[in-house]
Coordinates of C-alpha atoms in Angstrom, one line a residue:
M1 CA -46.9 -37.1 -1.9
V2 CA -48.7 -35.9 -4.4
V3 CA -50.6 -34.3 -2.0
W4 CA -47.6 -32.5 0.4
R5 CA -45.4 -31.6 -2.1
L6 CA -48.8 -29.4 -3.5
I7 CA -48.8 -27.6 -0.1
D8 CA -44.9 -27.2 0.1
V9 CA -45.2 -24.6 -3.1
F10 CA -48.3 -22.8 -1.2
V11 CA -46.0 -22.7 1.8
L12 CA -43.6 -21.5 0.4
L13 CA -45.4 -19.2 -2.3
A14 CA -47.1 -17.4 0.7
A15 CA -43.3 -16.8 2.8
L16 CA -42.5 -15.1 0.0
L17 CA -45.4 -12.8 -0.9
T18 CA -45.0 -12.4 2.7
A19 CA -41.9 -10.7 2.3
A20 CA -42.3 -9.1 -1.1
G21 CA -43.9 -6.2 0.2
S22 CA -40.2 -4.8 2.1
G23 CA -38.2 -5.5 -1.5
A24 CA -35.8 -8.4 -1.4
P25 CA -37.7 -11.6 0.1
S26 CA -36.0 -12.2 3.6
S27 CA -33.3 -14.8 4.2
A28 CA -36.3 -15.2 8.2
A29 CA -38.9 -15.8 4.1
Y30 CA -37.2 -18.7 2.8
A31 CA -35.6 -20.6 5.5
V32 CA -40.0 -20.5 6.4
A33 CA -40.6 -22.0 3.1
A34 CA -37.7 -24.3 3.9
D35 CA -38.9 -25.5 7.3
A36 CA -42.3 -26.4 5.8
A37 CA -41.0 -28.9 2.5
G38 CA -39.1 -30.2 4.6
A39 CA -36.5 -29.2 1.5
A40 CA -32.6 -29.8 0.6
R41 CA -31.0 -27.2 3.0
A42 CA -30.9 -29.9 5.2
L43 CA -27.6 -31.2 2.7
P44 CA -24.6 -30.6 4.0
G45 CA -23.1 -27.1 2.9
S46 CA -25.6 -26.4 1.9
L47 CA -26.7 -21.7 3.1
W48 CA -30.5 -20.0 3.3
F49 CA -31.8 -20.1 -0.1
D50 CA -30.6 -23.3 -1.4
A51 CA -33.4 -25.5 -0.7
P52 CA -36.1 -22.9 -2.0
A53 CA -33.9 -22.6 -4.9
A54 CA -33.6 -26.4 -4.7
A55 CA -38.3 -26.7 -5.0
T56 CA -38.4 -26.4 -8.7
L57 CA -36.4 -26.8 -12.5
T58 CA -38.4 -25.7 -14.9
A59 CA -38.0 -25.1 -18.1
D60 CA -38.8 -22.3 -20.2
D61 CA -38.6 -19.0 -22.6
G62 CA -35.3 -20.7 -23.4
R63 CA -33.4 -21.2 -20.1
F64 CA -34.1 -23.6 -17.1
T65 CA -34.8 -22.0 -13.7
D66 CA -34.7 -23.1 -9.9
G67 CA -37.4 -22.0 -7.0
L68 CA -36.2 -18.8 -7.3
G69 CA -36.1 -17.5 -10.3
R70 CA -32.6 -18.0 -11.5
E71 CA -30.9 -19.3 -14.3
V72 CA -30.0 -22.1 -14.3
V73 CA -26.6 -24.4 -16.3
L74 CA -27.0 -28.1 -15.5
R75 CA -23.0 -30.1 -16.6
G76 CA -21.8 -32.4 -15.7
Y77 CA -22.3 -36.6 -16.4
N78 CA -23.5 -39.5 -18.4
V79 CA -23.8 -42.1 -15.3
S80 CA -23.1 -44.4 -16.9
G81 CA -22.4 -47.2 -20.1
E82 CA -21.8 -49.6 -17.1
T83 CA -25.2 -49.2 -17.1
K84 CA -25.5 -51.3 -20.8
L85 CA -23.3 -53.6 -20.0
A86 CA -24.7 -57.1 -17.5
E87 CA -21.7 -57.3 -15.6
N88 CA -23.7 -55.5 -12.4
G89 CA -26.3 -56.2 -14.0
G90 CA -28.2 -53.5 -16.1
L91 CA -26.9 -51.1 -12.9
P92 CA -24.1 -48.0 -13.3
F93 CA -22.0 -49.4 -10.0
A94 CA -21.9 -53.1 -8.5
S95 CA -22.6 -51.2 -4.7
V96 CA -23.7 -48.1 -3.8
A97 CA -20.9 -47.4 -1.6
D98 CA -19.7 -47.0 -5.0
A99 CA -21.4 -44.5 -6.8
R100 CA -21.5 -42.6 -3.3
K101 CA -18.2 -42.4 -4.3
S102 CA -18.6 -41.6 -7.8
A103 CA -20.3 -38.8 -6.9
A104 CA -18.0 -37.7 -4.5
A105 CA -15.7 -37.1 -7.8
L106 CA -17.9 -35.6 -10.0
R107 CA -18.5 -33.6 -7.6
A108 CA -15.2 -32.3 -6.7
L109 CA -13.0 -33.0 -9.9
G110 CA -15.6 -33.4 -12.6
G111 CA -17.5 -30.5 -11.2
G112 CA -20.8 -32.2 -11.4
N113 CA -24.0 -30.3 -11.2
T114 CA -25.8 -33.0 -12.9
V115 CA -26.2 -36.0 -14.5
R116 CA -27.9 -38.6 -16.8
F117 CA -28.1 -41.3 -14.3
L118 CA -29.1 -44.2 -17.2
L119 CA -31.5 -47.0 -16.7
S120 CA -31.8 -50.7 -18.2
W121 CA -35.5 -51.8 -19.9
A122 CA -34.0 -55.4 -20.1
Y123 CA -33.5 -55.8 -16.8
A124 CA -36.4 -53.4 -15.4
E125 CA -38.6 -55.9 -16.8
P126 CA -37.5 -58.8 -17.6
V127 CA -40.6 -60.8 -18.3
R128 CA -43.1 -59.2 -20.5
G129 CA -45.5 -57.6 -17.7
Q130 CA -43.1 -58.2 -14.9
V131 CA -41.4 -55.3 -13.2
D132 CA -38.3 -56.1 -11.4
T133 CA -38.7 -53.9 -8.0
A134 CA -36.2 -55.3 -7.3
Y135 CA -33.5 -53.6 -9.9
L136 CA -35.8 -50.2 -9.5
A137 CA -34.9 -50.5 -5.6
A138 CA -31.1 -51.3 -6.8
A139 CA -31.4 -48.1 -9.4
T140 CA -33.8 -46.2 -6.4
D141 CA -30.0 -46.3 -3.3
Q142 CA -28.1 -46.1 -6.2
M143 CA -29.6 -42.6 -7.5
R144 CA -30.2 -41.3 -4.2
A145 CA -25.8 -41.0 -3.9
F146 CA -25.8 -38.0 -6.0
L147 CA -28.9 -37.1 -4.9
D148 CA -27.7 -35.9 -1.6
A149 CA -24.6 -35.0 -2.8
G150 CA -26.1 -32.1 -4.1
I151 CA -26.1 -33.1 -7.8
R152 CA -29.6 -32.8 -9.8
V153 CA -30.9 -35.8 -12.0
F154 CA -32.0 -37.1 -14.6
P155 CA -33.3 -40.8 -15.6
D156 CA -32.7 -42.4 -19.1
F157 CA -34.3 -45.5 -20.2
H158 CA -31.1 -46.0 -22.8
Q159 CA -31.3 -47.7 -25.5
D160 CA -28.6 -48.8 -28.9
L161 CA -28.7 -50.8 -31.1
H162 CA -32.6 -52.0 -30.1
S163 CA -31.5 -54.5 -27.4
R164 CA -28.3 -56.4 -27.2
Y165 CA -30.6 -60.2 -27.5
L166 CA -30.3 -58.7 -31.5
F167 CA -26.5 -60.1 -31.1
D168 CA -25.2 -63.7 -31.5
E169 CA -22.4 -64.3 -29.0
D170 CA -19.1 -64.3 -31.8
S171 CA -21.2 -60.8 -33.2
W172 CA -18.0 -58.1 -33.4
Y173 CA -21.0 -55.3 -31.6
T174 CA -23.0 -55.3 -28.7
G175 CA -26.8 -53.7 -28.5
D176 CA -28.4 -52.8 -25.2
G177 CA -31.9 -52.0 -24.3
A178 CA -34.6 -54.1 -24.4
P179 CA -35.8 -57.6 -22.9
K180 CA -34.8 -61.1 -24.2
W181 CA -38.9 -61.3 -24.7
V182 CA -39.7 -58.3 -27.1
V183 CA -36.9 -60.0 -29.3
E184 CA -37.8 -63.8 -29.0
A185 CA -42.1 -62.6 -29.9
G186 CA -39.7 -60.4 -33.3
D187 CA -38.6 -63.6 -34.9
Y188 CA -35.9 -60.9 -36.3
P189 CA -33.6 -62.1 -39.1
D190 CA -29.8 -63.2 -38.3
E191 CA -28.1 -60.0 -37.5
F192 CA -25.7 -59.0 -39.9
C193 CA -23.6 -55.1 -40.8
G194 CA -21.6 -56.2 -43.3
I195 CA -18.8 -54.2 -44.1
C196 CA -19.5 -52.3 -41.0
L197 CA -16.1 -49.9 -39.1
F198 CA -17.7 -48.2 -36.3
W199 CA -20.7 -49.7 -34.4
G200 CA -24.0 -47.4 -35.4
Q201 CA -23.4 -47.9 -38.9
N202 CA -25.6 -51.5 -37.1
I203 CA -28.8 -48.3 -36.8
T204 CA -28.8 -47.9 -40.8
Q205 CA -27.4 -51.5 -42.2
N206 CA -28.6 -54.0 -39.6
E207 CA -32.0 -55.7 -40.7
A208 CA -32.5 -57.1 -37.8
V209 CA -31.6 -54.0 -36.1
K210 CA -33.7 -51.9 -37.8
Q211 CA -37.0 -53.8 -38.1
A212 CA -36.5 -54.1 -34.4
S213 CA -36.9 -50.5 -34.2
Y214 CA -39.7 -50.2 -37.1
D215 CA -42.5 -53.0 -34.3
F216 CA -41.2 -50.8 -31.6
W217 CA -42.0 -47.1 -33.3
H218 CA -45.0 -49.0 -34.7
N219 CA -46.3 -50.6 -31.8
A220 CA -45.9 -54.2 -32.8
G221 CA -47.5 -56.7 -30.8
G222 CA -48.0 -53.9 -27.9
V223 CA -44.0 -53.9 -27.3
Q224 CA -44.7 -49.8 -27.0
D225 CA -47.6 -50.0 -24.2
A226 CA -45.0 -52.4 -22.5
F227 CA -42.3 -49.9 -22.3
L228 CA -44.7 -47.4 -21.9
D229 CA -46.5 -49.8 -18.6
T230 CA -42.5 -50.2 -17.1
A231 CA -41.5 -46.5 -17.8
Q232 CA -44.6 -45.3 -15.2
T233 CA -44.7 -48.0 -12.7
T234 CA -40.3 -46.5 -12.7
M235 CA -41.4 -43.7 -12.7
T236 CA -44.2 -43.8 -9.3
Y237 CA -41.3 -46.0 -7.5
L238 CA -39.2 -43.5 -8.0
A239 CA -41.1 -40.5 -6.9
Q240 CA -42.5 -43.3 -3.8
H241 CA -39.7 -44.4 -2.7
L242 CA -37.2 -40.7 -2.5
T243 CA -38.1 -37.8 -0.5
A244 CA -39.5 -34.6 -1.3
D245 CA -35.9 -33.4 -1.0
Q246 CA -34.5 -36.0 -3.4
F247 CA -37.2 -35.9 -5.3
A248 CA -37.0 -32.3 -6.2
R249 CA -34.3 -32.6 -7.4
V250 CA -35.6 -35.9 -10.4
A251 CA -34.3 -32.8 -13.1
G252 CA -37.4 -34.9 -15.4
F253 CA -37.0 -37.7 -17.6
D254 CA -34.9 -38.5 -20.6
P255 CA -37.7 -41.6 -22.4
Y256 CA -35.6 -42.4 -25.3
N257 CA -31.7 -42.4 -26.3
E258 CA -31.0 -41.4 -30.4
P259 CA -34.3 -42.1 -31.4
H260 CA -34.4 -42.4 -35.3
A261 CA -36.6 -44.2 -37.7
D262 CA -34.3 -47.6 -39.1
T263 CA -37.3 -47.6 -41.6
Y264 CA -39.3 -44.6 -42.9
D265 CA -42.6 -45.9 -44.7
S266 CA -43.4 -45.0 -48.4
G267 CA -43.6 -41.2 -48.6
Q268 CA -42.8 -41.0 -45.3
T269 CA -39.5 -38.2 -44.3
S270 CA -37.3 -37.2 -41.5
R271 CA -39.3 -34.5 -40.8
T272 CA -42.6 -36.6 -41.0
W273 CA -41.1 -38.6 -39.5
E274 CA -40.3 -36.6 -36.4
R275 CA -44.1 -35.7 -36.4
E276 CA -45.7 -38.6 -36.9
V277 CA -44.5 -41.1 -35.2
L278 CA -41.2 -40.0 -31.8
W279 CA -43.7 -36.7 -31.5
P280 CA -47.2 -38.6 -30.9
F281 CA -45.1 -41.2 -28.4
Y282 CA -43.5 -38.3 -26.3
E283 CA -46.9 -37.5 -26.3
K284 CA -48.0 -40.5 -24.6
F285 CA -44.6 -40.7 -22.6
R286 CA -45.6 -37.2 -20.9
D287 CA -49.0 -38.8 -20.3
R288 CA -47.4 -41.9 -18.2
M289 CA -45.1 -38.4 -16.1
D290 CA -48.4 -37.0 -15.3
E291 CA -50.0 -40.4 -14.0
A292 CA -47.0 -41.3 -11.9
G293 CA -46.4 -37.8 -10.4
W294 CA -43.9 -35.8 -12.1
R295 CA -46.6 -33.4 -13.4
N296 CA -44.8 -30.7 -12.5
K297 CA -41.4 -32.3 -14.2
P298 CA -40.7 -32.0 -17.4
A299 CA -39.8 -34.6 -20.9
F300 CA -36.2 -34.1 -21.8
V301 CA -36.7 -35.6 -25.0
E302 CA -34.2 -35.6 -27.9
P303 CA -34.9 -34.8 -32.5
N304 CA -33.8 -37.3 -34.6
L305 CA -30.5 -38.6 -34.0
F306 CA -29.5 -37.5 -37.0
W307 CA -31.0 -33.9 -37.6
N308 CA -27.3 -32.1 -36.1
A309 CA -25.0 -34.4 -37.8
N310 CA -21.3 -33.0 -39.3
L311 CA -21.7 -35.2 -42.2
A312 CA -23.2 -34.0 -45.0
F313 CA -24.3 -37.4 -46.2
Q314 CA -25.8 -38.9 -42.7
K315 CA -27.7 -35.5 -41.8
Q316 CA -31.4 -35.9 -42.1
E317 CA -34.0 -32.8 -42.0
G318 CA -35.8 -32.9 -38.2
G319 CA -35.0 -31.3 -34.6
L320 CA -38.5 -31.6 -33.9
L321 CA -39.5 -28.9 -35.5
D322 CA -43.6 -28.9 -36.0
A323 CA -43.9 -29.5 -32.1
G324 CA -44.5 -26.2 -31.8
T325 CA -43.7 -25.2 -27.8
L326 CA -42.6 -26.9 -25.7
G327 CA -41.2 -25.5 -23.1
P328 CA -42.9 -25.6 -19.6
R329 CA -43.9 -29.6 -20.9
Y330 CA -40.3 -30.4 -22.6
V331 CA -37.2 -29.2 -23.1
F332 CA -35.4 -29.9 -26.7
N333 CA -32.3 -32.8 -25.4
T334 CA -29.6 -33.7 -28.4
H335 CA -26.0 -35.4 -28.7
F336 CA -23.6 -34.3 -30.3
Y337 CA -20.9 -36.3 -31.6
D338 CA -17.7 -35.0 -34.5
Q339 CA -18.6 -36.8 -36.7
R340 CA -15.9 -35.8 -39.2
A341 CA -13.8 -36.2 -35.9
I342 CA -14.0 -39.7 -35.3
S343 CA -14.0 -41.2 -38.4
G344 CA -10.1 -40.4 -38.4
I345 CA -11.1 -40.0 -42.5
F346 CA -12.6 -36.0 -42.5
M347 CA -11.6 -34.3 -40.6
P348 CA -7.4 -35.3 -40.5
G349 CA -6.0 -32.5 -37.8
K350 CA -7.6 -31.6 -35.0
A351 CA -10.2 -28.9 -33.0
G352 CA -9.9 -24.5 -33.5
D353 CA -11.0 -21.6 -32.0
G354 CA -14.1 -22.2 -32.6
Q355 CA -14.9 -25.0 -34.1
Y356 CA -18.3 -25.9 -32.7
A357 CA -20.1 -22.8 -32.4
A358 CA -22.0 -23.0 -35.7
D359 CA -23.1 -26.4 -34.3
F360 CA -24.4 -25.9 -30.5
A361 CA -25.8 -22.5 -32.3
A362 CA -28.5 -24.6 -34.5
V363 CA -29.1 -26.0 -30.7
R364 CA -29.9 -22.6 -29.3
D365 CA -31.9 -21.2 -32.0
R366 CA -33.9 -25.1 -32.4
A367 CA -34.7 -24.3 -28.4
D368 CA -35.2 -20.6 -28.8
A369 CA -37.8 -20.9 -31.4
T370 CA -39.7 -23.5 -29.1
G371 CA -40.4 -21.4 -25.7
T372 CA -37.4 -23.9 -24.2
A373 CA -34.4 -24.8 -23.1
A374 CA -32.0 -26.9 -24.3
V375 CA -29.7 -29.8 -22.7
V376 CA -27.2 -31.4 -25.0
S377 CA -27.1 -34.6 -23.0
E378 CA -24.1 -36.8 -24.9
F379 CA -20.4 -35.6 -26.1
G380 CA -16.8 -36.4 -26.0
H381 CA -14.6 -38.1 -28.2
P382 CA -12.1 -41.4 -28.1
L383 CA -9.7 -41.2 -25.3
S384 CA -8.0 -44.2 -26.9
G385 CA -6.6 -45.0 -31.0
A386 CA -6.2 -43.3 -34.0
V387 CA -8.3 -40.0 -32.9
S388 CA -7.8 -39.7 -29.4
D389 CA -4.9 -37.3 -30.9
K390 CA -7.9 -35.4 -31.3
A391 CA -9.2 -35.0 -27.9
P392 CA -7.7 -33.0 -26.4
T393 CA -8.6 -29.6 -28.9
V394 CA -12.4 -31.3 -29.4
L395 CA -13.3 -32.0 -26.3
K396 CA -11.8 -28.3 -25.1
A397 CA -14.4 -25.8 -28.3
M398 CA -17.0 -28.2 -27.2
Y399 CA -17.3 -26.5 -24.0
Q400 CA -16.1 -23.4 -25.9
A401 CA -19.0 -24.3 -27.7
L402 CA -21.3 -24.7 -24.8
D403 CA -20.0 -21.7 -23.0
S404 CA -20.8 -18.5 -25.8
R405 CA -22.1 -18.9 -29.3
L406 CA -19.1 -16.7 -30.5
P407 CA -14.8 -17.9 -31.5
G408 CA -12.5 -16.6 -28.4
A409 CA -11.2 -14.5 -30.6
D410 CA -14.6 -12.6 -31.5
W411 CA -16.0 -13.2 -28.1
W412 CA -14.8 -9.4 -26.6
S413 CA -15.7 -7.1 -29.4
R414 CA -19.3 -8.5 -29.5
P415 CA -20.1 -10.0 -26.0
T416 CA -24.0 -9.8 -26.4
D417 CA -23.9 -12.2 -28.8
S418 CA -22.7 -14.6 -26.9
G419 CA -25.8 -16.5 -26.7
P420 CA -27.2 -18.6 -23.6
V421 CA -25.0 -20.5 -21.7
L422 CA -25.6 -24.9 -22.9
S423 CA -26.5 -27.1 -20.2
G424 CA -24.7 -30.6 -21.2
T425 CA -24.0 -34.0 -20.1
Q426 CA -20.5 -35.5 -21.3
W427 CA -20.5 -38.5 -22.4
Q428 CA -19.2 -40.6 -20.0
W429 CA -17.9 -41.6 -15.9
D430 CA -17.5 -44.5 -15.8
I431 CA -15.6 -45.4 -12.9
Y432 CA -15.2 -49.1 -14.2
N433 CA -12.9 -48.2 -16.9
G434 CA -9.8 -50.3 -18.1
R435 CA -11.3 -53.1 -15.4
H436 CA -14.2 -54.6 -16.4
H437 CA -15.2 -58.0 -16.3
E438 CA -18.0 -58.6 -19.7
L439 CA -19.3 -61.6 -21.3
M440 CA -20.2 -59.1 -24.8
N441 CA -23.2 -60.7 -25.9
G442 CA -22.0 -63.4 -23.1
N443 CA -19.4 -64.7 -24.8
P444 CA -17.3 -66.6 -21.5
D445 CA -14.6 -66.1 -24.7
K446 CA -15.3 -63.0 -25.3
V447 CA -14.4 -61.4 -22.5
Q448 CA -14.5 -57.7 -22.8
T449 CA -12.5 -55.4 -20.0
E450 CA -10.5 -52.5 -21.6
G451 CA -12.3 -49.4 -22.3
D452 CA -15.6 -48.6 -21.6
A453 CA -15.8 -53.1 -22.5
W454 CA -19.0 -51.8 -25.0
N455 CA -18.4 -51.8 -28.8
G456 CA -15.2 -50.9 -28.0
E457 CA -15.6 -47.1 -26.7
D458 CA -13.3 -45.0 -24.9
L459 CA -15.2 -42.3 -23.4
S460 CA -15.2 -42.2 -20.2
A461 CA -13.4 -39.1 -18.0
V462 CA -12.7 -41.3 -14.9
R463 CA -11.5 -44.7 -13.8
L464 CA -10.4 -46.4 -10.6
D465 CA -6.7 -45.8 -9.8
D466 CA -4.8 -49.2 -8.3
A467 CA -6.0 -47.9 -4.0
G468 CA -9.8 -47.5 -5.3
A469 CA -10.1 -44.0 -5.4
P470 CA -11.4 -41.4 -8.2
V471 CA -9.1 -40.3 -11.3
L472 CA -9.7 -38.0 -14.1
R473 CA -8.2 -39.7 -17.9
Q474 CA -8.1 -35.8 -18.9
D475 CA -7.2 -33.0 -17.4
A476 CA -7.9 -31.2 -14.9
R477 CA -7.9 -27.9 -16.3
L478 CA -10.6 -28.8 -19.0
L479 CA -13.4 -30.4 -17.2
D480 CA -13.5 -28.5 -13.3
R481 CA -14.8 -25.5 -14.9
L482 CA -15.6 -22.1 -14.3
Y483 CA -19.3 -21.5 -15.6
P484 CA -22.5 -19.4 -13.4
S485 CA -24.2 -22.3 -12.1
A486 CA -27.5 -20.1 -10.7
T487 CA -27.7 -16.3 -12.1
A488 CA -30.1 -13.7 -10.2
G489 CA -31.4 -12.9 -13.7
R490 CA -30.5 -12.8 -17.3
T491 CA -26.7 -13.9 -18.5
V492 CA -25.5 -11.2 -21.2
A493 CA -22.6 -12.8 -22.2
F494 CA -20.2 -15.5 -20.6
T495 CA -16.6 -16.9 -21.0
Y496 CA -13.7 -19.2 -19.8
E497 CA -10.1 -19.7 -20.8
D498 CA -9.0 -23.1 -19.1
R499 CA -6.6 -22.9 -20.4
S500 CA -6.1 -26.7 -21.0
R501 CA -3.9 -29.2 -22.3
D502 CA -2.8 -31.0 -25.8
G503 CA 0.5 -32.4 -24.6
S504 CA 3.3 -29.7 -23.2
T505 CA 1.1 -27.7 -25.0
T506 CA -1.3 -24.7 -23.8
L507 CA -4.3 -24.3 -25.9
T508 CA -5.3 -20.6 -25.4
W509 CA -8.4 -19.4 -27.5
N510 CA -9.5 -16.5 -25.5
P511 CA -6.6 -14.0 -24.5
V512 CA -7.3 -10.7 -23.4
P513 CA -7.4 -8.4 -25.3
D514 CA -3.8 -5.9 -25.6
Y515 CA -6.7 -2.9 -25.1
L516 CA -7.1 -4.1 -21.8
P517 CA -3.4 -4.1 -20.6
H518 CA -4.4 -4.4 -16.3
V519 CA -6.8 -6.7 -17.3
A520 CA -4.6 -9.0 -18.9
E521 CA -1.0 -8.6 -16.2
L522 CA -4.1 -9.1 -13.6
V523 CA -4.6 -12.5 -15.3
G524 CA -1.7 -13.5 -17.2
S525 CA -0.9 -17.2 -17.9
G526 CA -3.5 -18.7 -15.2
Q527 CA -7.5 -19.5 -16.2
Y528 CA -10.6 -17.2 -16.2
G529 CA -14.0 -16.9 -16.5
L530 CA -16.3 -13.7 -17.4
L531 CA -20.0 -13.0 -16.6
L532 CA -22.1 -10.2 -17.0
W533 CA -25.3 -10.4 -16.4
R534 CA -28.3 -8.3 -16.0
S535 CA -29.4 -8.9 -12.3
D536 CA -33.5 -8.8 -10.8
G537 CA -33.2 -8.2 -7.6
T538 CA -34.0 -11.0 -6.3
G539 CA -32.0 -11.8 -2.7
A540 CA -31.2 -14.3 -3.3
P541 CA -27.0 -14.7 -5.2
T542 CA -25.6 -15.5 -8.2
E543 CA -23.4 -18.8 -8.1
L544 CA -20.8 -19.9 -10.3
H545 CA -19.1 -23.3 -9.8
L546 CA -15.3 -22.6 -8.2
P547 CA -12.3 -25.5 -9.7
A548 CA -10.1 -26.4 -7.1
S549 CA -7.2 -25.2 -9.4
F550 CA -9.3 -21.8 -7.6
P551 CA -8.0 -22.3 -4.3
T552 CA -10.2 -18.6 -2.0
S553 CA -6.2 -18.0 -1.2
A554 CA -5.8 -17.9 -5.3
T555 CA -9.4 -16.5 -6.6
T556 CA -9.1 -12.8 -7.6
V557 CA -13.0 -11.6 -8.2
V558 CA -13.2 -7.9 -10.2
S559 CA -16.3 -6.5 -10.5
D560 CA -19.3 -3.9 -10.3
L561 CA -19.5 -5.0 -6.1
G562 CA -17.0 -5.6 -5.1
T563 CA -12.9 -6.4 -5.6
V564 CA -11.2 -8.9 -3.9
S565 CA -8.2 -11.4 -3.9
G566 CA -9.0 -14.5 -1.3
P567 CA -13.3 -13.7 -0.8
P568 CA -14.6 -14.6 2.5
A569 CA -16.8 -17.1 3.6
Y570 CA -20.8 -16.0 2.5
A571 CA -22.3 -13.3 4.2
E572 CA -25.7 -12.3 3.4
S573 CA -23.9 -8.3 4.0
A574 CA -21.2 -9.3 1.0
P575 CA -21.2 -9.5 -2.1
V576 CA -18.1 -11.3 -3.3
A577 CA -17.8 -14.8 -1.5
V578 CA -17.3 -17.9 -0.9
A579 CA -19.4 -21.3 0.6
P580 CA -18.6 -25.0 -0.4
E581 CA -21.6 -25.8 -2.6
P582 CA -24.3 -27.9 -0.9
G583 CA -23.5 -32.3 -0.7
G584 CA -20.7 -32.0 1.8
T585 CA -18.2 -33.5 -1.5
G586 CA -15.8 -30.3 -1.2
S587 CA -16.6 -28.4 -3.7
R588 CA -17.0 -24.6 -3.9
R589 CA -19.1 -21.8 -5.3
L590 CA -18.6 -18.2 -5.6
L591 CA -21.1 -16.3 -4.2
L592 CA -22.2 -12.6 -5.8
T593 CA -24.7 -10.4 -4.8
A594 CA -27.3 -8.2 -6.3
P595 CA -29.7 -7.2 -5.1
D596 CA -30.9 -4.4 -7.2
S597 CA -33.4 -5.2 -10.5
G598 CA -32.3 -4.3 -14.1
T599 CA -28.9 -3.6 -13.6
L600 CA -26.0 -5.4 -16.2
H601 CA -23.2 -6.8 -14.0
Y602 CA -19.6 -7.2 -14.4
A603 CA -17.5 -10.2 -13.1
L604 CA -14.2 -11.3 -13.8
V605 CA -12.5 -14.1 -11.7
T606 CA -9.3 -15.6 -12.6
N607 CA -6.3 -17.8 -10.5
G608 CA -3.3 -15.6 -12.4
A609 CA -2.3 -12.8 -10.0
T610 CA -0.7 -13.5 -6.7
A611 CA -0.9 -10.8 -3.9
P612 CA -2.0 -8.9 -7.0
S613 CA -1.7 -5.0 -5.6
A614 CA -4.8 -2.5 -4.8
D615 CA -3.6 -0.2 -8.6
L616 CA -3.7 -4.0 -10.3
L617 CA -7.3 -3.8 -9.0
S618 CA -8.2 -0.1 -9.7
A619 CA -7.0 -0.1 -13.1
A620 CA -8.3 -3.6 -14.0
R621 CA -11.8 -3.2 -13.0
A622 CA -12.2 0.6 -14.7
E623 CA -10.9 -0.9 -17.5
L624 CA -13.8 -3.5 -17.5
A625 CA -16.2 -0.8 -16.3
S626 CA -15.2 1.4 -19.5
W627 CA -15.6 -1.9 -21.6
A628 CA -18.8 -3.5 -20.8
A629 CA -20.0 0.2 -20.9
A630 CA -19.4 0.1 -24.3
H631 CA -19.7 -3.8 -25.7
A632 CA -22.8 -4.5 -23.1

């Protein structure tokens, strides 16, 4: 498998170099490379550039790039918290059919192009030293459903509170992660959290959890070695049982969810723990990836869980400050939840424009300092319970902060401070939400059915309706977003006004300024996005995911590349066009082709106009051209 992929790479490079002497590579050259690589062009809806684009994903210089060198944004969801439950044997789905149904909906309804795919160590290695290949086969089959829908995947061996086997049948809480044999070998005290209003308090208050985690990080009884062995076996299995084009869409691997020391050694700090304990573990995991045939894929490494906490008494120094340059071997991978909002105490109101600009700027800054790409692989907010009324504004503010460093109020006046568009996967995408039948800690008297069926959480963006079809539980305008999935060059700035709702209130945090009256008239009360980018000369187009709320007939594009209402189907001669996204799910993309190099381009995309006049389009284009020249 490894030898064949190396041949693929050389064939692809040869085809590109052959075409390089006459300007932009031709579609024929890319087609030759794709045929030789046996790559993703076979997916329904694929175009000539999709196969080489999917051939690689590189994390370096503060961004992800695809096989054509285009800047890539990964957006999607965690699939799913069902893995943390026993009802489906540690798998995200009850069947491959459910996985396929979920993948199609995630693409078409949720606008995702990437999933963080949860795996369970407890089910992968139920007996010490014996990896359950039946579990790996089932997980691989379910993973294929997403890969074949054109969705990138990065697996995650998930854990919370170390293991469910630490908890008693009648406990208020449960965990997931380590197998039963790990807990039995540890002889840990009876678990007890004291006055714990939130399950996460077990991390620092439950002695059983603290001691078990300490033993893992210090490899007591070789338990960490056992985990690394199982991880390597899992990665080897995936590399051997996925086809070449499927494996190409595997973005990397997340070694460990939400790491934390739980207990520090004498004199140790959160920063020295990251340097002396956590980072050596990641280096060992990286070596296992190389041995398993994942040498060209990055490890999505997470810093200390509390490095970016937004409650001062929880925040700890960290962020892999001493790890040096990470790219392209590692991705800076972090989570963000608004602990103040979730507490119900420290943020009494709702989120507003620019609420998380500083929090997500810190993520950008750490990734930039380490020379790699960043991904916020978990973010979200409860959708039921006492603080659920905050969810529409909290999630809008989080997506706004992924799109740009700036509040909407500042974006138009200084767009070049917008920063890179961040990748992120929302927690979570669980089609069984509200329909679970989970025996909590194996207790038949504590059957969990509501929400996510895990420690009282309810964060899934999706559920099944009475007919068994996936439906969104959140505003589609919030989740199915316009975003630059692949930029041929460098993104200068991006913003998206989704007009999502908080009840009956439309949230507009980035209105078009009054000094652009024709642009404002064109957008009206509709949604809009604006991308500024500097081209790099490739013949492949820049791609933006088109939400379902942007049907082709209602989509207007105003760009220096062309101005059109109802863009045509893609052709290499069309600078502005639409096409299906690969995978046959019905999702669509806008394609903007700029074969020049070093030129600043702009594109406004809106669904606010109905058959706009040529005069309005021309006036809006003149306004945007003048604005871009003045501000970018």
